[in-house]
Amino acid sequence: MRRRDLLLATAVTLLWIAPARAQQFMLIPMDLSQTNHLKAYGLAYRMLGQGVEVEWLLNYRGGSFLARRGGDAELEARVRNVSFELVGAAQVAEIKAEIDRENMEVVLLEKPPRLAVYSPPNAQPWDDAVTLVLEYAQVPFDKVYDREVLTGKLAEYDWLHLHHEDFTGQYGKFYGSYRFTTWYQHDVEVNEALAVELGYGKVSELKKAVARTIREYVRNGGFLFAMCSATDTIDLSLSAEGVDIVAPEYDHDGQTPGVQDRLNYSNTFAFEKFSLELNAMVYEFSNIDTSNYARLRGAEADYFTLFSFAAKHDPVPTMLTQCHVNVVNGFLGQTTGFRKSLVKESVLILAEVDGSSEVKYLHGNLGRGTFTFYGGHDPEDYQHAVGDPPTRLELHVNSPGYRLILNNILFPAARKKEQKT
Amino acid sequence: MRLATTRLLFAAALAGALWTTPRPAAAQAAAPALTPEQAESLHQGMLMLRNLERQGDRAGAIRQGEALLQEFPNTRRIEDALAQLYRLEHRDDALLDLYRRRTQRDVNDLESFRELASLLLHRERVDDAVEVFHKMIAVNPKDENRYRLAASFLHSRGQAESAIRLYREGRRAIGRETLFAAELAQLEEERNDLPAALSEYVLLSMNPEQRRRATREVAGLIERSEARPRLLARVDELRSRHTKSAPVQDIAAMAYLQVGRYADALAAIRDADRLAGDQGEHLLDFGRTALDAGKSGTVLDSERVQVGVQALALLSERHPKSGLAPEATRLSAEGLVAVAREMEPGETRTRLLKQAVATLEGAGGSMAPRFETEARMLRAMILFEDLGDAAGALPVFESIAAQQREAGESDALVMVQAALCRAALGDFAATRTALEAVVGSSPPDSVADPFQARRKKPRDLGAARARYHLAELDVVEGKFPEASSEFAALAEEAPEDRFANDCLDRALVLNEAMMDDPAALQRYAAMVRARLQRNNAGAQSELEALVQQHRQSALAPIALLELAAALARDGKTELAMQRYDQILADHPKHRFAPRALEARGDLQMERLRRPDLAQASYERILMEYPDDLFLDAVRKKLLAAREAVKGGPHATP
């Protein structure tokens, strides 16, 4: 009798313990059930930093994350209001079986990439969407500028972000409207002083050197993510090796005669055969940008569509396009989108405006590294003007537009898998 | 073809000349107009210069530039290119000559003056740099912007002394005593001459638009300074020297307030008010500052609060017709109440509350009707909620309600308060009648218009509170099913907030308890009765009995929760914590458990000043009760606790 009671008690205890022990994994879904998509990336990044291996389940429930339970991940998830599910080994096996059957893939994220944001030391009267979302998601990053780039500090980072920058040395082409403002004049002063300090006769020459260094950084294996005007201006700068494309209002000397015919497109990342806007009074750099078309559509009708990729064969573009929706609200920027006919054939288009020739999001390889360009300034501020207050991300915790930015910070952490074909 | 190319090149050169950044008129006049051939020649010359530079032959480029300049003297494009080359080649002398020539040629070329000064400073020729700025200023010595440009530039290059001298010269030359006061104050503070900085802030305060800023800066200066005695000595000196200056007395008052010399602060602000001859602005600002700091600091400073109250009382006394008097009265009363509520129950607490009531009474009749109503409402609430004087509060509530009815405004919330006064006096029948009157007089929700129903007007809120208390009366009278239904109905109708949650809890508790020992329900009813009568001791004793004698009852958790809250209100923090812990130990899965944890965390944070313990309590809620309805509020509290912990061991937020 006693033995039977003991066996019964043991069985009951085991049955009671078993369910708790069986939930060995933490699944962070990224579909519409997720309470805070943006902080979920930050949580995944944090777990990587603590040495926890995180699996990115591409196309599974919006690109979910899976990791073993442990540490304070669950507490942090609750503090950050990131929803998660505890699953057991059996459920994980089912999930992986589904992934095998469907257009899905498992990518192992190994260690958190070291992030750098190219940002000038003088305050600008606009905000950088990438730094905003990194801060909101609690992902650490360092700031670098020309001095650090030219002294080789980029080698310390896996990932570099460029935002509303002007690598042509024309101060964002704000001359027409803002040349009498204090911030603009201060910007000119700071950049001219820096150019001299670093041994360059003109700001445009300095910026060319920076652009070249960034290109070498990517060629040597770095990951580059650029938004807004950094996307086209870096290519403009790279194409203008040996010629002067800068209006005299900026550098007090003339542009090279016939400069348009002397551009070298083989130096650029993503664009070719573009035409420059040489007039200092025009707030535009070239015909790459499609802002005018977007403005004609207006905020209510401006969307872009993410392309689908074969997760098993093209994990990289799949990672970059993970989202819980396929159609995303558009947003303007100094460079809003890219004219399709000017995008190099070797570059992969990740998203475009349906029925148009406007590319919103693209990706390419250069040497051992990669670059991703994303048009527009702030995914949750349709038209961010100079002096506008920063976007409050706590009001946009499920923003698809911001998710695309965060896909880029995790993608460098992925272990490269051999191609299946 | 050649002609076309030449024409094209000429057009390009002309366009280049036309698009050059606009320069001051004098500079443009210095360079003569070019013929087309000259423009072409200049353009070619510049191209050659740039090519040489690109090839790395800077010396050649300089020679080319200098030759061009001889051919085309005073041409800015050439000078700019040469300036860059001289910089790269570190040919400072040539650079100096170039900018000297420019400044001699055009006295309005401020940029060149600045460049010249920068070069001289770089060579540590400070006096020469200052001389350059003097020349710039001499062109128009009444232009304050020139002084600002020069001084701020010198300051940015580490020449604070020179900058200060320049500002003072400007002040003398332009003849405005208060000019550049803010800049000079900052500079003096940077070089640690705090008394001088203080003097400048005093000057700044002479400008009525800058008065508040000046007093704020002085308070900040004193707070930051390690040489407080020296600063205060200067304040004393200024005060005794400028006995007829309201700004000086005002600044002195704020400075004394900052360091706790309250008697001196009061005396100084009295003088400031007397000298200012205004409507009492100085007194109001002083009072507000004293009260804000006294209430929000880590250590309660009731003496400081009293100083603030005295200053505000002075405003009402000296400026009875001032538009600021109602605000002063309100601030005084609120300040006293805030301090009193932080205290343990006792004589001092009661005295402060009575002082608040007296302040509000004293202001009656001198205010505009709107302010008078607010003051009376505040007085009635203090009498009832804090002093427990239902008999004193009831007529005040009733008169306010009558006044509101006459004005066609909603009186529901005030009538509810009046009804609660009657309950406190033991007249439950009259209480019921009054509450039913409130409910009966509110319009029904318009079901047809969901937007209308969602908009909560004051009358609706009053009706909801009235129904809540009617349900409590049902409990007192033993009508438990009716009470439960009413609480459930309220929970259904109210938005998802703490009120709805409270109603739901009561409905559920009563439902569950109706299946229990009836004695427990009777005790609960007795507790509600005691609470309505404001008999806190009686309510506590019923709760204690419930907890002891009916541990298994469905009422035990709510009894523990209410007992803990009552103990906390009475200042018995440790006992309250024990009761919260008892809920967690005895009823860990009850819906009150996260509330107990939250309340415990709040006590740890606010009463015990232990953010580390509060953090642990809040984290437990997130981990153990992930489906709790109020996690957003808990998260905010957790983040505040974490910040406080970061501030230092047991740091207070």
CSV table of N, CA, C and O in Angstrom, one decimal, chain B residues 177-227:
chain,number,residue,atom,x,y,z
B,177,GLU,N,23.4,99.9,-19.5
B,177,GLU,CA,24.1,99.3,-18.3
B,177,GLU,C,23.8,97.8,-18.3
B,177,GLU,O,24.7,97.0,-17.8
B,178,THR,N,22.7,97.4,-18.8
B,178,THR,CA,22.4,95.9,-18.7
B,178,THR,C,22.8,95.1,-20.0
B,178,THR,O,22.5,93.9,-20.0
B,179,LEU,N,23.4,95.8,-20.9
B,179,LEU,CA,23.7,95.1,-22.2
B,179,LEU,C,24.8,94.0,-21.9
B,179,LEU,O,25.7,94.2,-21.1
B,180,PHE,N,24.6,92.9,-22.5
B,180,PHE,CA,25.6,91.8,-22.5
B,180,PHE,C,25.6,91.2,-21.0
B,180,PHE,O,26.6,90.5,-20.7
B,181,ALA,N,24.6,91.4,-20.2
B,181,ALA,CA,24.6,90.9,-18.8
B,181,ALA,C,24.6,89.4,-18.8
B,181,ALA,O,25.4,88.8,-18.1
B,182,ALA,N,23.8,88.8,-19.7
B,182,ALA,CA,23.7,87.3,-19.7
B,182,ALA,C,25.1,86.7,-20.1
B,182,ALA,O,25.5,85.7,-19.5
B,183,GLU,N,25.6,87.3,-21.2
B,183,GLU,CA,26.9,86.8,-21.7
B,183,GLU,C,28.0,86.9,-20.6
B,183,GLU,O,28.8,86.0,-20.4
B,184,LEU,N,28.1,88.1,-20.0
B,184,LEU,CA,29.1,88.4,-19.0
B,184,LEU,C,28.9,87.5,-17.8
B,184,LEU,O,29.9,87.0,-17.2
B,185,ALA,N,27.7,87.2,-17.4
B,185,ALA,CA,27.4,86.4,-16.3
B,185,ALA,C,28.0,85.0,-16.6
B,185,ALA,O,28.7,84.4,-15.7
B,186,GLN,N,27.7,84.5,-17.7
B,186,GLN,CA,28.2,83.1,-18.1
B,186,GLN,C,29.8,83.1,-18.1
B,186,GLN,O,30.4,82.2,-17.6
B,187,LEU,N,30.4,84.1,-18.7
B,187,LEU,CA,31.8,84.2,-18.7
B,187,LEU,C,32.4,84.3,-17.3
B,187,LEU,O,33.4,83.6,-17.0
B,188,GLU,N,31.8,85.1,-16.5
B,188,GLU,CA,32.4,85.2,-15.1
B,188,GLU,C,32.2,83.9,-14.4
B,188,GLU,O,33.1,83.6,-13.6
B,189,GLU,N,31.1,83.3,-14.6
B,189,GLU,CA,31.0,82.0,-13.9
B,189,GLU,C,32.0,81.0,-14.4
B,189,GLU,O,32.6,80.2,-13.6
B,190,GLU,N,32.3,81.0,-15.7
B,190,GLU,CA,33.3,80.0,-16.2
B,190,GLU,C,34.6,80.3,-15.7
B,190,GLU,O,35.4,79.3,-15.4
B,191,ARG,N,35.0,81.5,-15.4
B,191,ARG,CA,36.3,81.8,-14.9
B,191,ARG,C,36.3,81.8,-13.3
B,191,ARG,O,37.2,82.3,-12.7
B,192,ASN,N,35.1,81.4,-12.8
B,192,ASN,CA,34.9,81.2,-11.4
B,192,ASN,C,34.9,82.5,-10.6
B,192,ASN,O,35.2,82.4,-9.4
B,193,ASP,N,34.6,83.6,-11.2
B,193,ASP,CA,34.4,84.8,-10.4
B,193,ASP,C,32.9,84.9,-10.2
B,193,ASP,O,32.2,85.6,-10.8
B,194,LEU,N,32.5,84.1,-9.2
B,194,LEU,CA,31.0,84.0,-9.0
B,194,LEU,C,30.4,85.3,-8.5
B,194,LEU,O,29.3,85.6,-8.9
B,195,PRO,N,31.0,86.0,-7.6
B,195,PRO,CA,30.4,87.3,-7.2
B,195,PRO,C,30.2,88.2,-8.4
B,195,PRO,O,29.2,88.9,-8.5
B,196,ALA,N,31.1,88.2,-9.3
B,196,ALA,CA,31.0,89.1,-10.6
B,196,ALA,C,29.8,88.5,-11.4
B,196,ALA,O,29.0,89.3,-11.9
B,197,ALA,N,29.7,87.2,-11.5
B,197,ALA,CA,28.6,86.6,-12.2
B,197,ALA,C,27.3,87.0,-11.6
B,197,ALA,O,26.3,87.3,-12.2
B,198,LEU,N,27.3,87.0,-10.3
B,198,LEU,CA,26.1,87.3,-9.5
B,198,LEU,C,25.7,88.8,-9.8
B,198,LEU,O,24.5,89.1,-10.1
B,199,SER,N,26.7,89.6,-9.8
B,199,SER,CA,26.4,91.1,-10.2
B,199,SER,C,25.8,91.2,-11.5
B,199,SER,O,24.8,92.0,-11.7
B,200,GLU,N,26.3,90.4,-12.5
B,200,GLU,CA,25.7,90.5,-13.8
B,200,GLU,C,24.3,90.0,-13.8
B,200,GLU,O,23.4,90.5,-14.6
B,201,TYR,N,24.0,89.0,-13.1
B,201,TYR,CA,22.6,88.5,-13.1
B,201,TYR,C,21.7,89.5,-12.5
B,201,TYR,O,20.5,89.6,-12.8
B,202,VAL,N,22.2,90.2,-11.5
B,202,VAL,CA,21.4,91.3,-10.9
B,202,VAL,C,21.1,92.3,-12.0
B,202,VAL,O,20.0,92.8,-12.1
B,203,LEU,N,22.1,92.7,-12.8
B,203,LEU,CA,21.9,93.6,-13.8
B,203,LEU,C,20.8,93.1,-14.8
B,203,LEU,O,19.9,93.8,-15.3
B,204,LEU,N,21.0,91.8,-15.1
B,204,LEU,CA,20.0,91.1,-16.0
B,204,LEU,C,18.6,91.3,-15.5
B,204,LEU,O,17.6,91.4,-16.2
B,205,SER,N,18.5,91.1,-14.2
B,205,SER,CA,17.1,91.2,-13.6
B,205,SER,C,16.5,92.6,-13.7
B,205,SER,O,15.3,92.7,-13.5
B,206,MET,N,17.3,93.6,-14.0
B,206,MET,CA,16.7,94.9,-14.2
B,206,MET,C,15.8,95.0,-15.4
B,206,MET,O,14.9,95.8,-15.5
B,207,ASN,N,16.0,94.1,-16.3
B,207,ASN,CA,15.2,94.0,-17.5
B,207,ASN,C,13.9,93.1,-17.1
B,207,ASN,O,14.1,92.0,-16.8
B,208,PRO,N,12.8,93.7,-17.1
B,208,PRO,CA,11.6,93.0,-16.6
B,208,PRO,C,11.4,91.7,-17.3
B,208,PRO,O,10.9,90.7,-16.7
B,209,GLU,N,11.7,91.6,-18.6
B,209,GLU,CA,11.5,90.4,-19.3
B,209,GLU,C,12.5,89.3,-18.9
B,209,GLU,O,12.3,88.1,-19.2
B,210,GLN,N,13.6,89.7,-18.3
B,210,GLN,CA,14.6,88.7,-17.9
B,210,GLN,C,14.7,88.5,-16.4
B,210,GLN,O,15.5,87.7,-16.0
B,211,ARG,N,13.7,89.1,-15.7
B,211,ARG,CA,13.8,89.0,-14.3
B,211,ARG,C,13.7,87.5,-13.8
B,211,ARG,O,14.5,87.1,-13.0
B,212,ARG,N,12.7,86.8,-14.3
B,212,ARG,CA,12.6,85.4,-13.9
B,212,ARG,C,13.8,84.6,-14.2
B,212,ARG,O,14.2,83.7,-13.4
B,213,ARG,N,14.3,84.8,-15.4
B,213,ARG,CA,15.5,84.1,-15.8
B,213,ARG,C,16.7,84.4,-14.9
B,213,ARG,O,17.4,83.5,-14.4
B,214,ALA,N,16.8,85.6,-14.6
B,214,ALA,CA,17.9,86.0,-13.7
B,214,ALA,C,17.8,85.4,-12.3
B,214,ALA,O,18.8,84.9,-11.8
B,215,THR,N,16.6,85.4,-11.7
B,215,THR,CA,16.5,84.8,-10.4
B,215,THR,C,16.7,83.3,-10.5
B,215,THR,O,17.3,82.7,-9.6
B,216,ARG,N,16.3,82.7,-11.5
B,216,ARG,CA,16.5,81.2,-11.7
B,216,ARG,C,18.0,80.9,-11.8
B,216,ARG,O,18.5,80.0,-11.2
B,217,GLU,N,18.7,81.8,-12.6
B,217,GLU,CA,20.1,81.5,-12.8
B,217,GLU,C,20.9,81.7,-11.5
B,217,GLU,O,21.8,81.0,-11.2
B,218,VAL,N,20.5,82.7,-10.7
B,218,VAL,CA,21.1,82.9,-9.4
B,218,VAL,C,20.9,81.7,-8.5
B,218,VAL,O,21.9,81.3,-7.9
B,219,ALA,N,19.7,81.3,-8.5
B,219,ALA,CA,19.4,80.1,-7.6
B,219,ALA,C,20.3,78.9,-8.1
B,219,ALA,O,20.9,78.2,-7.2
B,220,GLY,N,20.4,78.7,-9.4
B,220,GLY,CA,21.2,77.7,-9.9
B,220,GLY,C,22.7,77.9,-9.6
B,220,GLY,O,23.4,76.9,-9.3
B,221,LEU,N,23.1,79.1,-9.7
B,221,LEU,CA,24.5,79.4,-9.4
B,221,LEU,C,24.9,79.1,-8.0
B,221,LEU,O,25.9,78.5,-7.7
B,222,ILE,N,24.0,79.4,-7.1
B,222,ILE,CA,24.3,79.1,-5.6
B,222,ILE,C,24.2,77.6,-5.4
B,222,ILE,O,25.1,77.1,-4.6
B,223,GLU,N,23.3,77.0,-6.1
B,223,GLU,CA,23.2,75.5,-5.9
B,223,GLU,C,24.5,74.8,-6.4
B,223,GLU,O,25.0,73.9,-5.8
B,224,ARG,N,25.0,75.3,-7.5
B,224,ARG,CA,26.2,74.6,-8.1
B,224,ARG,C,27.5,75.0,-7.4
B,224,ARG,O,28.4,74.3,-7.4
B,225,SER,N,27.5,76.2,-6.8
B,225,SER,CA,28.7,76.7,-6.3
B,225,SER,C,29.3,76.0,-5.1
B,225,SER,O,28.5,75.6,-4.2
B,226,GLU,N,30.6,75.9,-5.1
B,226,GLU,CA,31.2,75.3,-3.9
B,226,GLU,C,31.6,76.5,-3.0
B,226,GLU,O,32.1,76.3,-1.8
B,227,ALA,N,31.6,77.7,-3.5
B,227,ALA,CA,32.0,78.8,-2.7
B,227,ALA,C,30.8,79.6,-2.2
B,227,ALA,O,30.7,80.8,-2.4
